[in-house]
Amino acid sequence: MSQETMAGKRDYYQVLEVTRSATAEEIRRSYRRLARKYHPDLNPAPEAEEHFKEINEAYEVLSDDDRRSSYDRFGHAASGMPGGFGGFPGGADPFGFGSASGSPFADIFETFFGAANTQRPRTPTRGADIQVTLAIEFEEAIFGAEKDIEVTRLEVCESCDGTRMRDGQQPPACSVCHGSGQVRRAQQTILGQFMTSTPCSACDGTGVTISDPCPDCRGRGRVARTRTITVSVPAGIDENASLRLTGQGEASPDGGLAGNAYVRIVVKPHPLFTRKERTIHSPLRVNVAQAALGDELEVETIDGPVAFRLPEGTQAGQQFRLKGRGAPSIGGSDRGDQIVTVQVVTPRKLTPEQRELFAQLAVSLDSEAPRVEGERTFFSRVKDALRW
Ligand SMILES: [Zn+2]
Ligand SMILES: [Zn+2]
């Protein structure tokens, strides 16, 4: 990560349009408002997506107490985001301790002793990912396409702004766990007394009581919405590839980041072409005369028909390579090849003249297979054929 990246980063508070003394709740509300304003689905402006990412990055840091306080002290260098520690040569730690957020032992102590002194704020859950299948044409897989897909997903309820309460009021803290979402209990073991925490059953671990639920989402904070999303399918994509659309999954139930949408690609079969990685395969049907004599032909490619010279004496099953008529690699400009496999089509019905010509050919050509000797020799059959 270069120094320019760090220098070019905007202040996270400025990004979220809050003051440095903003409360966690103020930051959350501002994040929601901005995320909705700049969500690429809802805002077609070209800079919206970049802005949306910036908002999410800022929120990821400022919504986490530890990371926020490191950021307050050391700026972007300590935020743990791209452009952070990587900016120091050799990854050196200029602050003299292992982690910018405090003692590296803190977590270990908490694990063993149940966080006796600190009550960590709950980290918001990320929204669920969603899976969508997108069927595209063979040509679209080669050249890329813009496709609209419909997704149904849970989004933050607009009536309550996700607070789950009528008109977006703040829900009161749960009276059982006093807002922590955890119920702590001392447990006696042979090793001594341990403190254990379990999610509060009164509030399902959310720490709040929904005393006056929002009527639109029935107190859930999220509602199902069907949206049309435009997917840019890159040229060269192949069957079963999966595209990730960051932040296009379901909204978080508690103010965290949205999940991702994964679009699995299914390529519809083509009547003529098949594909193996970057190589396109197609059959080329020619008659026996063309195979024997050679011909000037047009061969179908994914770019349209191209001139092709079939050489004299072409065998059934023989393959020819058309350079650069295959699929591109994703993100690359060079293309694979097309391989054409010759199918020699033997006529099923002959006119009298054709039959005579073949019979003459039969006399003149050497047979590759041994003939039946006896009464009906090869030549007697030829004579039969000529006797019309
Ligand atoms: Zn609601
Ligand atoms: Zn509770």
GROMACS .gro file of C-alpha atoms and ligand atoms in nm:
model
  390
    1MET     CA    1   0.000   0.000   0.000
    2SER     CA    2   0.152   0.328  -0.102
    3GLN     CA    3   0.181   0.646   0.098
    4GLU     CA    4  -0.036   0.819  -0.162
    5THR     CA    5  -0.324   0.594  -0.071
    6MET     CA    6  -0.292   0.696   0.291
    7ALA     CA    7  -0.259   1.062   0.211
    8GLY     CA    8  -0.554   1.042  -0.025
    9LYS     CA    9  -0.787   0.895   0.235
   10ARG     CA   10  -1.055   1.123   0.373
   11ASP     CA   11  -1.112   1.155   0.742
   12TYR     CA   12  -1.360   0.887   0.855
   13TYR     CA   13  -1.564   1.136   1.060
   14GLN     CA   14  -1.586   1.362   0.758
   15VAL     CA   15  -1.692   1.064   0.543
   16LEU     CA   16  -1.973   0.979   0.783
   17GLU     CA   17  -2.063   1.348   0.829
   18VAL     CA   18  -2.040   1.337   1.207
   19THR     CA   19  -1.830   1.525   1.462
   20ARG     CA   20  -1.540   1.359   1.643
   21SER     CA   21  -1.749   1.349   1.959
   22ALA     CA   22  -2.043   1.173   1.795
   23THR     CA   23  -2.201   0.891   1.994
   24ALA     CA   24  -2.213   0.538   1.858
   25GLU     CA   25  -2.583   0.589   1.790
   26GLU     CA   26  -2.522   0.911   1.595
   27ILE     CA   27  -2.259   0.736   1.387
   28ARG     CA   28  -2.491   0.446   1.319
   29ARG     CA   29  -2.778   0.670   1.209
   30SER     CA   30  -2.559   0.878   0.986
   31TYR     CA   31  -2.408   0.565   0.833
   32ARG     CA   32  -2.754   0.428   0.754
   33ARG     CA   33  -2.868   0.750   0.598
   34LEU     CA   34  -2.555   0.779   0.382
   35ALA     CA   35  -2.546   0.411   0.292
   36ARG     CA   36  -2.899   0.439   0.159
   37LYS     CA   37  -2.819   0.759  -0.024
   38TYR     CA   38  -2.515   0.613  -0.201
   39HIS     CA   39  -2.615   0.251  -0.236
   40PRO     CA   40  -2.529   0.164  -0.598
   41ASP     CA   41  -2.875   0.009  -0.644
   42LEU     CA   42  -3.049   0.327  -0.550
   43ASN     CA   43  -2.804   0.585  -0.676
   44PRO     CA   44  -2.708   0.560  -1.041
   45ALA     CA   45  -2.435   0.830  -1.019
   46PRO     CA   46  -2.099   0.682  -1.126
   47GLU     CA   47  -1.920   0.799  -0.810
   48ALA     CA   48  -2.187   0.647  -0.582
   49GLU     CA   49  -2.024   0.306  -0.560
   50GLU     CA   50  -1.684   0.447  -0.461
   51HIS     CA   51  -1.852   0.666  -0.204
   52PHE     CA   52  -2.055   0.371  -0.075
   53LYS     CA   53  -1.735   0.173  -0.018
   54GLU     CA   54  -1.575   0.467   0.159
   55ILE     CA   55  -1.876   0.498   0.390
   56ASN     CA   56  -1.865   0.128   0.472
   57GLU     CA   57  -1.494   0.139   0.545
   58ALA     CA   58  -1.535   0.440   0.772
   59TYR     CA   59  -1.823   0.273   0.952
   60GLU     CA   60  -1.632  -0.050   0.999
   61VAL     CA   61  -1.369   0.142   1.194
   62LEU     CA   62  -1.582   0.398   1.377
   63SER     CA   63  -1.848   0.146   1.484
   64ASP     CA   64  -1.587  -0.058   1.669
   65ASP     CA   65  -1.487   0.111   1.995
   66ASP     CA   66  -1.133  -0.025   1.996
   67ARG     CA   67  -1.064   0.061   1.637
   68ARG     CA   68  -1.226   0.399   1.674
   69SER     CA   69  -1.004   0.495   1.966
   70SER     CA   70  -0.692   0.379   1.776
   71TYR     CA   71  -0.806   0.581   1.482
   72ASP     CA   72  -0.859   0.886   1.705
   73ARG     CA   73  -0.503   0.854   1.831
   74PHE     CA   74  -0.313   0.751   1.523
   75GLY     CA   75  -0.535   0.821   1.224
   76HIS     CA   76  -0.554   0.598   0.920
   77ALA     CA   77  -0.220   0.439   1.004
   78ALA     CA   78  -0.379   0.249   1.292
   79SER     CA   79  -0.723   0.186   1.153
   80GLY     CA   80  -0.634  -0.161   1.033
   81MET     CA   81  -0.777  -0.082   0.692
   82PRO     CA   82  -0.588  -0.103   0.362
   83GLY     CA   83  -0.340   0.181   0.367
   84GLY     CA   84  -0.293   0.132   0.738
   85PHE     CA   85   0.003  -0.059   0.880
   86GLY     CA   86   0.107  -0.173   0.536
   87GLY     CA   87   0.228   0.180   0.475
   88PHE     CA   88   0.524   0.136   0.704
   89PRO     CA   89   0.832  -0.011   0.543
   90GLY     CA   90   0.875  -0.378   0.626
   91GLY     CA   91   0.556  -0.379   0.826
   92ALA     CA   92   0.738  -0.227   1.126
   93ASP     CA   93   0.523  -0.137   1.420
   94PRO     CA   94   0.593   0.227   1.501
   95PHE     CA   95   0.391   0.226   1.819
   96GLY     CA   96   0.595  -0.029   2.008
   97PHE     CA   97   0.320  -0.275   2.082
   98GLY     CA   98   0.171  -0.567   1.901
   99SER     CA   99  -0.171  -0.428   1.845
  100ALA     CA  100  -0.283  -0.072   1.803
  101SER     CA  101  -0.597  -0.141   2.001
  102GLY     CA  102  -0.419  -0.214   2.327
  103SER     CA  103  -0.255  -0.504   2.504
  104PRO     CA  104  -0.247  -0.819   2.296
  105PHE     CA  105  -0.308  -1.010   2.619
  106ALA     CA  106  -0.646  -0.856   2.679
  107ASP     CA  107  -0.823  -1.102   2.454
  108ILE     CA  108  -0.652  -1.401   2.612
  109PHE     CA  109  -0.753  -1.289   2.961
  110GLU     CA  110  -1.107  -1.245   2.851
  111THR     CA  111  -1.117  -1.588   2.697
  112PHE     CA  112  -1.001  -1.755   3.017
  113PHE     CA  113  -1.165  -1.546   3.281
  114GLY     CA  114  -1.486  -1.445   3.116
  115ALA     CA  115  -1.406  -1.077   3.085
  116ALA     CA  116  -1.455  -1.010   3.452
  117ASN     CA  117  -1.396  -0.637   3.433
  118THR     CA  118  -1.491  -0.531   3.085
  119GLN     CA  119  -1.823  -0.549   2.914
  120ARG     CA  120  -1.751  -0.553   2.545
  121PRO     CA  121  -2.009  -0.393   2.319
  122ARG     CA  122  -2.174  -0.646   2.093
  123THR     CA  123  -2.023  -0.648   1.747
  124PRO     CA  124  -2.289  -0.609   1.483
  125THR     CA  125  -2.366  -0.913   1.272
  126ARG     CA  126  -2.303  -0.897   0.900
  127GLY     CA  127  -2.613  -0.948   0.684
  128ALA     CA  128  -2.657  -1.285   0.518
  129ASP     CA  129  -2.516  -1.352   0.173
  130ILE     CA  130  -2.759  -1.436  -0.102
  131GLN     CA  131  -2.717  -1.669  -0.400
  132VAL     CA  132  -2.862  -1.601  -0.740
  133THR     CA  133  -2.830  -1.799  -1.062
  134LEU     CA  134  -2.795  -1.611  -1.388
  135ALA     CA  135  -2.838  -1.790  -1.721
  136ILE     CA  136  -2.657  -1.621  -2.009
  137GLU     CA  137  -2.616  -1.691  -2.379
  138PHE     CA  138  -2.300  -1.857  -2.510
  139GLU     CA  139  -2.202  -1.536  -2.690
  140GLU     CA  140  -2.251  -1.329  -2.373
  141ALA     CA  141  -2.006  -1.551  -2.189
  142ILE     CA  142  -1.748  -1.482  -2.461
  143PHE     CA  143  -1.802  -1.109  -2.507
  144GLY     CA  144  -1.947  -1.005  -2.170
  145ALA     CA  145  -2.285  -0.843  -2.106
  146GLU     CA  146  -2.487  -0.623  -1.875
  147LYS     CA  147  -2.769  -0.831  -1.729
  148ASP     CA  148  -3.052  -0.738  -1.497
  149ILE     CA  149  -3.133  -0.981  -1.221
  150GLU     CA  150  -3.408  -0.973  -0.966
  151VAL     CA  151  -3.321  -1.040  -0.607
  152THR     CA  152  -3.547  -1.058  -0.306
  153ARG     CA  153  -3.366  -0.975   0.011
  154LEU     CA  154  -3.413  -0.829   0.356
  155GLU     CA  155  -3.345  -0.457   0.366
  156VAL     CA  156  -3.346  -0.212   0.654
  157CYS     CA  157  -3.707  -0.103   0.718
  158GLU     CA  158  -3.743   0.255   0.606
  159SER     CA  159  -4.023   0.338   0.848
  160CYS     CA  160  -3.821   0.271   1.162
  161ASP     CA  161  -3.472   0.297   1.016
  162GLY     CA  162  -3.402  -0.048   1.155
  163THR     CA  163  -3.465   0.044   1.520
  164ARG     CA  164  -3.765  -0.196   1.513
  165MET     CA  165  -3.969   0.064   1.704
  166ARG     CA  166  -4.262   0.277   1.582
  167ASP     CA  167  -4.141   0.596   1.406
  168GLY     CA  168  -3.780   0.502   1.462
  169GLN     CA  169  -3.772   0.557   1.838
  170GLN     CA  170  -3.482   0.409   2.028
  171PRO     CA  171  -3.588   0.087   2.200
  172PRO     CA  172  -3.535   0.079   2.577
  173ALA     CA  173  -3.264  -0.146   2.720
  174CYS     CA  174  -3.369  -0.495   2.820
  175SER     CA  175  -3.450  -0.500   3.192
  176VAL     CA  176  -3.313  -0.850   3.241
  177CYS     CA  177  -2.961  -0.803   3.101
  178HIS     CA  178  -2.954  -0.423   3.125
  179GLY     CA  179  -2.869  -0.390   2.760
  180SER     CA  180  -2.567  -0.620   2.749
  181GLY     CA  181  -2.754  -0.902   2.576
  182GLN     CA  182  -2.563  -1.146   2.799
  183VAL     CA  183  -2.653  -1.307   3.127
  184ARG     CA  184  -2.347  -1.385   3.340
  185ARG     CA  185  -2.334  -1.663   3.587
  186ALA     CA  186  -2.071  -1.805   3.820
  187GLN     CA  187  -1.998  -2.171   3.765
  188GLN     CA  188  -1.815  -2.395   4.011
  189THR     CA  189  -1.570  -2.641   3.861
  190ILE     CA  190  -1.286  -2.847   4.006
  191LEU     CA  191  -1.051  -2.573   3.880
  192GLY     CA  192  -1.237  -2.307   4.072
  193GLN     CA  193  -1.505  -2.055   3.991
  194PHE     CA  194  -1.559  -1.953   3.631
  195MET     CA  195  -1.783  -1.684   3.498
  196THR     CA  196  -1.987  -1.790   3.200
  197SER     CA  197  -2.197  -1.572   2.976
  198THR     CA  198  -2.500  -1.688   2.785
  199PRO     CA  199  -2.723  -1.484   2.553
  200CYS     CA  200  -3.012  -1.321   2.739
  201SER     CA  201  -3.329  -1.516   2.667
  202ALA     CA  202  -3.558  -1.223   2.746
  203CYS     CA  203  -3.427  -1.017   2.453
  204ASP     CA  204  -3.266  -1.293   2.243
  205GLY     CA  205  -2.928  -1.137   2.304
  206THR     CA  206  -3.017  -0.806   2.140
  207GLY     CA  207  -3.006  -0.606   2.466
  208VAL     CA  208  -3.324  -0.414   2.390
  209THR     CA  209  -3.698  -0.450   2.449
  210ILE     CA  210  -3.922  -0.373   2.154
  211SER     CA  211  -4.195  -0.211   2.357
  212ASP     CA  212  -4.371  -0.037   2.067
  213PRO     CA  213  -4.297  -0.232   1.748
  214CYS     CA  214  -4.283  -0.063   1.409
  215PRO     CA  215  -4.603  -0.164   1.227
  216ASP     CA  216  -4.439  -0.184   0.885
  217CYS     CA  217  -4.178  -0.446   0.971
  218ARG     CA  218  -4.369  -0.582   1.274
  219GLY     CA  219  -4.075  -0.502   1.494
  220ARG     CA  220  -3.823  -0.695   1.289
  221GLY     CA  221  -3.628  -0.395   1.163
  222ARG     CA  222  -3.596  -0.546   0.816
  223VAL     CA  223  -3.841  -0.604   0.534
  224ALA     CA  224  -3.822  -0.822   0.222
  225ARG     CA  225  -3.778  -0.620  -0.096
  226THR     CA  226  -3.742  -0.728  -0.456
  227ARG     CA  227  -3.485  -0.528  -0.646
  228THR     CA  228  -3.348  -0.532  -0.995
  229ILE     CA  229  -2.969  -0.526  -0.997
  230THR     CA  230  -2.758  -0.482  -1.308
  231VAL     CA  231  -2.472  -0.731  -1.322
  232SER     CA  232  -2.169  -0.667  -1.538
  233VAL     CA  233  -2.076  -1.008  -1.673
  234PRO     CA  234  -1.709  -0.995  -1.771
  235ALA     CA  235  -1.602  -1.123  -2.113
  236GLY     CA  236  -1.457  -1.474  -2.094
  237ILE     CA  237  -1.664  -1.593  -1.797
  238ASP     CA  238  -1.736  -1.963  -1.789
  239GLU     CA  239  -2.001  -2.199  -1.662
  240ASN     CA  240  -2.029  -2.216  -1.281
  241ALA     CA  241  -1.821  -1.905  -1.225
  242SER     CA  242  -1.949  -1.695  -0.939
  243LEU     CA  243  -1.956  -1.316  -0.930
  244ARG     CA  244  -1.952  -1.138  -0.596
  245LEU     CA  245  -2.158  -0.821  -0.558
  246THR     CA  246  -2.029  -0.664  -0.239
  247GLY     CA  247  -2.296  -0.529  -0.008
  248GLN     CA  248  -2.582  -0.647  -0.229
  249GLY     CA  249  -2.691  -0.923   0.006
  250GLU     CA  250  -2.923  -0.890   0.302
  251ALA     CA  251  -2.911  -0.602   0.544
  252SER     CA  252  -2.761  -0.669   0.885
  253PRO     CA  253  -3.018  -0.724   1.160
  254ASP     CA  254  -2.833  -0.489   1.394
  255GLY     CA  255  -2.668  -0.209   1.204
  256GLY     CA  256  -2.366  -0.401   1.070
  257LEU     CA  257  -2.254  -0.437   0.712
  258ALA     CA  258  -2.480  -0.588   0.450
  259GLY     CA  259  -2.398  -0.934   0.314
  260ASN     CA  260  -2.289  -1.002  -0.043
  261ALA     CA  261  -2.479  -1.135  -0.339
  262TYR     CA  262  -2.315  -1.423  -0.524
  263VAL     CA  263  -2.424  -1.469  -0.883
  264ARG     CA  264  -2.359  -1.815  -1.023
  265ILE     CA  265  -2.328  -1.819  -1.400
  266VAL     CA  266  -2.499  -2.081  -1.614
  267VAL     CA  267  -2.417  -2.069  -1.985
  268LYS     CA  268  -2.697  -2.180  -2.218
  269PRO     CA  269  -2.592  -2.438  -2.479
  270HIS     CA  270  -2.521  -2.315  -2.832
  271PRO     CA  271  -2.652  -2.509  -3.134
  272LEU     CA  272  -2.309  -2.514  -3.301
  273PHE     CA  273  -2.037  -2.427  -3.050
  274THR     CA  274  -1.912  -2.591  -2.736
  275ARG     CA  275  -1.638  -2.460  -2.516
  276LYS     CA  276  -1.357  -2.597  -2.304
  277GLU     CA  277  -1.194  -2.317  -2.109
  278ARG     CA  278  -1.073  -2.070  -2.372
  279THR     CA  279  -1.108  -2.308  -2.668
  280ILE     CA  280  -1.427  -2.313  -2.874
  281HIS     CA  281  -1.507  -2.634  -3.059
  282SER     CA  282  -1.731  -2.672  -3.362
  283PRO     CA  283  -1.796  -2.941  -3.623
  284LEU     CA  284  -1.743  -2.874  -3.993
  285ARG     CA  285  -1.960  -3.085  -4.219
  286VAL     CA  286  -1.821  -3.146  -4.568
  287ASN     CA  287  -1.916  -3.397  -4.836
  288VAL     CA  288  -1.688  -3.671  -4.967
  289ALA     CA  289  -1.595  -3.472  -5.276
  290GLN     CA  290  -1.492  -3.167  -5.072
  291ALA     CA  291  -1.291  -3.387  -4.838
  292ALA     CA  292  -1.114  -3.549  -5.132
  293LEU     CA  293  -1.060  -3.245  -5.351
  294GLY     CA  294  -1.039  -2.968  -5.094
  295ASP     CA  295  -1.251  -2.654  -5.109
  296GLU     CA  296  -1.278  -2.285  -5.028
  297LEU     CA  297  -1.534  -2.260  -4.750
  298GLU     CA  298  -1.684  -2.029  -4.495
  299VAL     CA  299  -1.659  -2.149  -4.139
  300GLU     CA  300  -1.884  -2.019  -3.862
  301THR     CA  301  -1.700  -1.858  -3.572
  302ILE     CA  302  -1.835  -1.670  -3.274
  303ASP     CA  303  -1.733  -1.352  -3.463
  304GLY     CA  304  -1.927  -1.454  -3.774
  305PRO     CA  305  -1.829  -1.652  -4.084
  306VAL     CA  306  -1.461  -1.652  -4.187
  307ALA     CA  307  -1.298  -1.781  -4.507
  308PHE     CA  308  -1.133  -2.120  -4.469
  309ARG     CA  309  -0.940  -2.335  -4.716
  310LEU     CA  310  -1.011  -2.704  -4.670
  311PRO     CA  311  -0.703  -2.889  -4.795
  312GLU     CA  312  -0.716  -3.172  -5.046
  313GLY     CA  313  -0.735  -3.517  -4.888
  314THR     CA  314  -0.894  -3.407  -4.561
  315GLN     CA  315  -0.982  -3.701  -4.336
  316ALA     CA  316  -1.293  -3.744  -4.124
  317GLY     CA  317  -1.215  -3.630  -3.769
  318GLN     CA  318  -0.926  -3.412  -3.880
  319GLN     CA  319  -0.899  -3.091  -3.676
  320PHE     CA  320  -0.806  -2.740  -3.779
  321ARG     CA  321  -0.719  -2.453  -3.550
  322LEU     CA  322  -0.854  -2.102  -3.609
  323LYS     CA  323  -0.623  -1.873  -3.414
  324GLY     CA  324  -0.783  -1.613  -3.188
  325ARG     CA  325  -1.143  -1.724  -3.243
  326GLY     CA  326  -1.185  -1.866  -2.893
  327ALA     CA  327  -1.282  -1.709  -2.562
  328PRO     CA  328  -1.076  -1.437  -2.392
  329SER     CA  329  -0.936  -1.480  -2.043
  330ILE     CA  330  -1.125  -1.272  -1.791
  331GLY     CA  331  -0.970  -0.928  -1.778
  332GLY     CA  332  -0.737  -1.011  -2.067
  333SER     CA  333  -0.752  -0.916  -2.431
  334ASP     CA  334  -0.587  -1.218  -2.596
  335ARG     CA  335  -0.825  -1.488  -2.705
  336GLY     CA  336  -0.804  -1.865  -2.724
  337ASP     CA  337  -0.852  -2.059  -3.048
  338GLN     CA  338  -1.138  -2.234  -3.219
  339ILE     CA  339  -1.091  -2.596  -3.314
  340VAL     CA  340  -1.291  -2.721  -3.609
  341THR     CA  341  -1.343  -3.097  -3.640
  342VAL     CA  342  -1.422  -3.226  -3.989
  343GLN     CA  343  -1.724  -3.451  -4.031
  344VAL     CA  344  -1.737  -3.618  -4.372
  345VAL     CA  345  -2.098  -3.662  -4.466
  346THR     CA  346  -2.162  -3.968  -4.683
  347PRO     CA  347  -2.466  -3.924  -4.908
  348ARG     CA  348  -2.762  -4.138  -4.803
  349LYS     CA  349  -2.949  -4.120  -5.132
  350LEU     CA  350  -2.788  -4.103  -5.472
  351THR     CA  351  -2.925  -4.000  -5.810
  352PRO     CA  352  -2.853  -4.248  -6.096
  353GLU     CA  353  -2.564  -4.032  -6.218
  354GLN     CA  354  -2.410  -4.007  -5.873
  355ARG     CA  355  -2.444  -4.379  -5.827
  356GLU     CA  356  -2.259  -4.435  -6.155
  357LEU     CA  357  -1.985  -4.194  -6.057
  358PHE     CA  358  -1.938  -4.366  -5.722
  359ALA     CA  359  -1.931  -4.702  -5.893
  360GLN     CA  360  -1.657  -4.580  -6.122
  361LEU     CA  361  -1.474  -4.447  -5.824
  362ALA     CA  362  -1.510  -4.778  -5.653
  363VAL     CA  363  -1.338  -4.951  -5.943
  364SER     CA  364  -1.064  -4.695  -5.959
  365LEU     CA  365  -0.997  -4.661  -5.583
  366ASP     CA  366  -0.817  -4.926  -5.386
  367SER     CA  367  -1.032  -5.071  -5.112
  368GLU     CA  368  -0.882  -5.047  -4.765
  369ALA     CA  369  -1.085  -5.337  -4.630
  370PRO     CA  370  -1.050  -5.699  -4.746
  371ARG     CA  371  -1.324  -5.804  -4.987
  372VAL     CA  372  -1.554  -6.105  -4.972
  373GLU     CA  373  -1.427  -6.367  -5.217
  374GLY     CA  374  -1.666  -6.610  -5.390
  375GLU     CA  375  -1.965  -6.588  -5.612
  376ARG     CA  376  -2.053  -6.231  -5.532
  377THR     CA  377  -1.719  -6.062  -5.554
  378PHE     CA  378  -1.667  -5.698  -5.516
  379PHE     CA  379  -1.677  -5.652  -5.892
  380SER     CA  380  -2.002  -5.843  -5.934
  381ARG     CA  381  -2.159  -5.605  -5.684
  382VAL     CA  382  -2.024  -5.312  -5.881
  383LYS     CA  383  -2.179  -5.455  -6.191
  384ASP     CA  384  -2.510  -5.492  -6.008
  385ALA     CA  385  -2.485  -5.133  -5.908
  386LEU     CA  386  -2.431  -5.024  -6.264
  387ARG     CA  387  -2.716  -5.238  -6.396
  388TRP     CA  388  -2.998  -5.010  -6.334
  389ZN      ZN  389  -3.982  -0.093   1.075
  390ZN      ZN  390  -3.181  -0.897   2.767
   0.00000   0.00000   0.00000
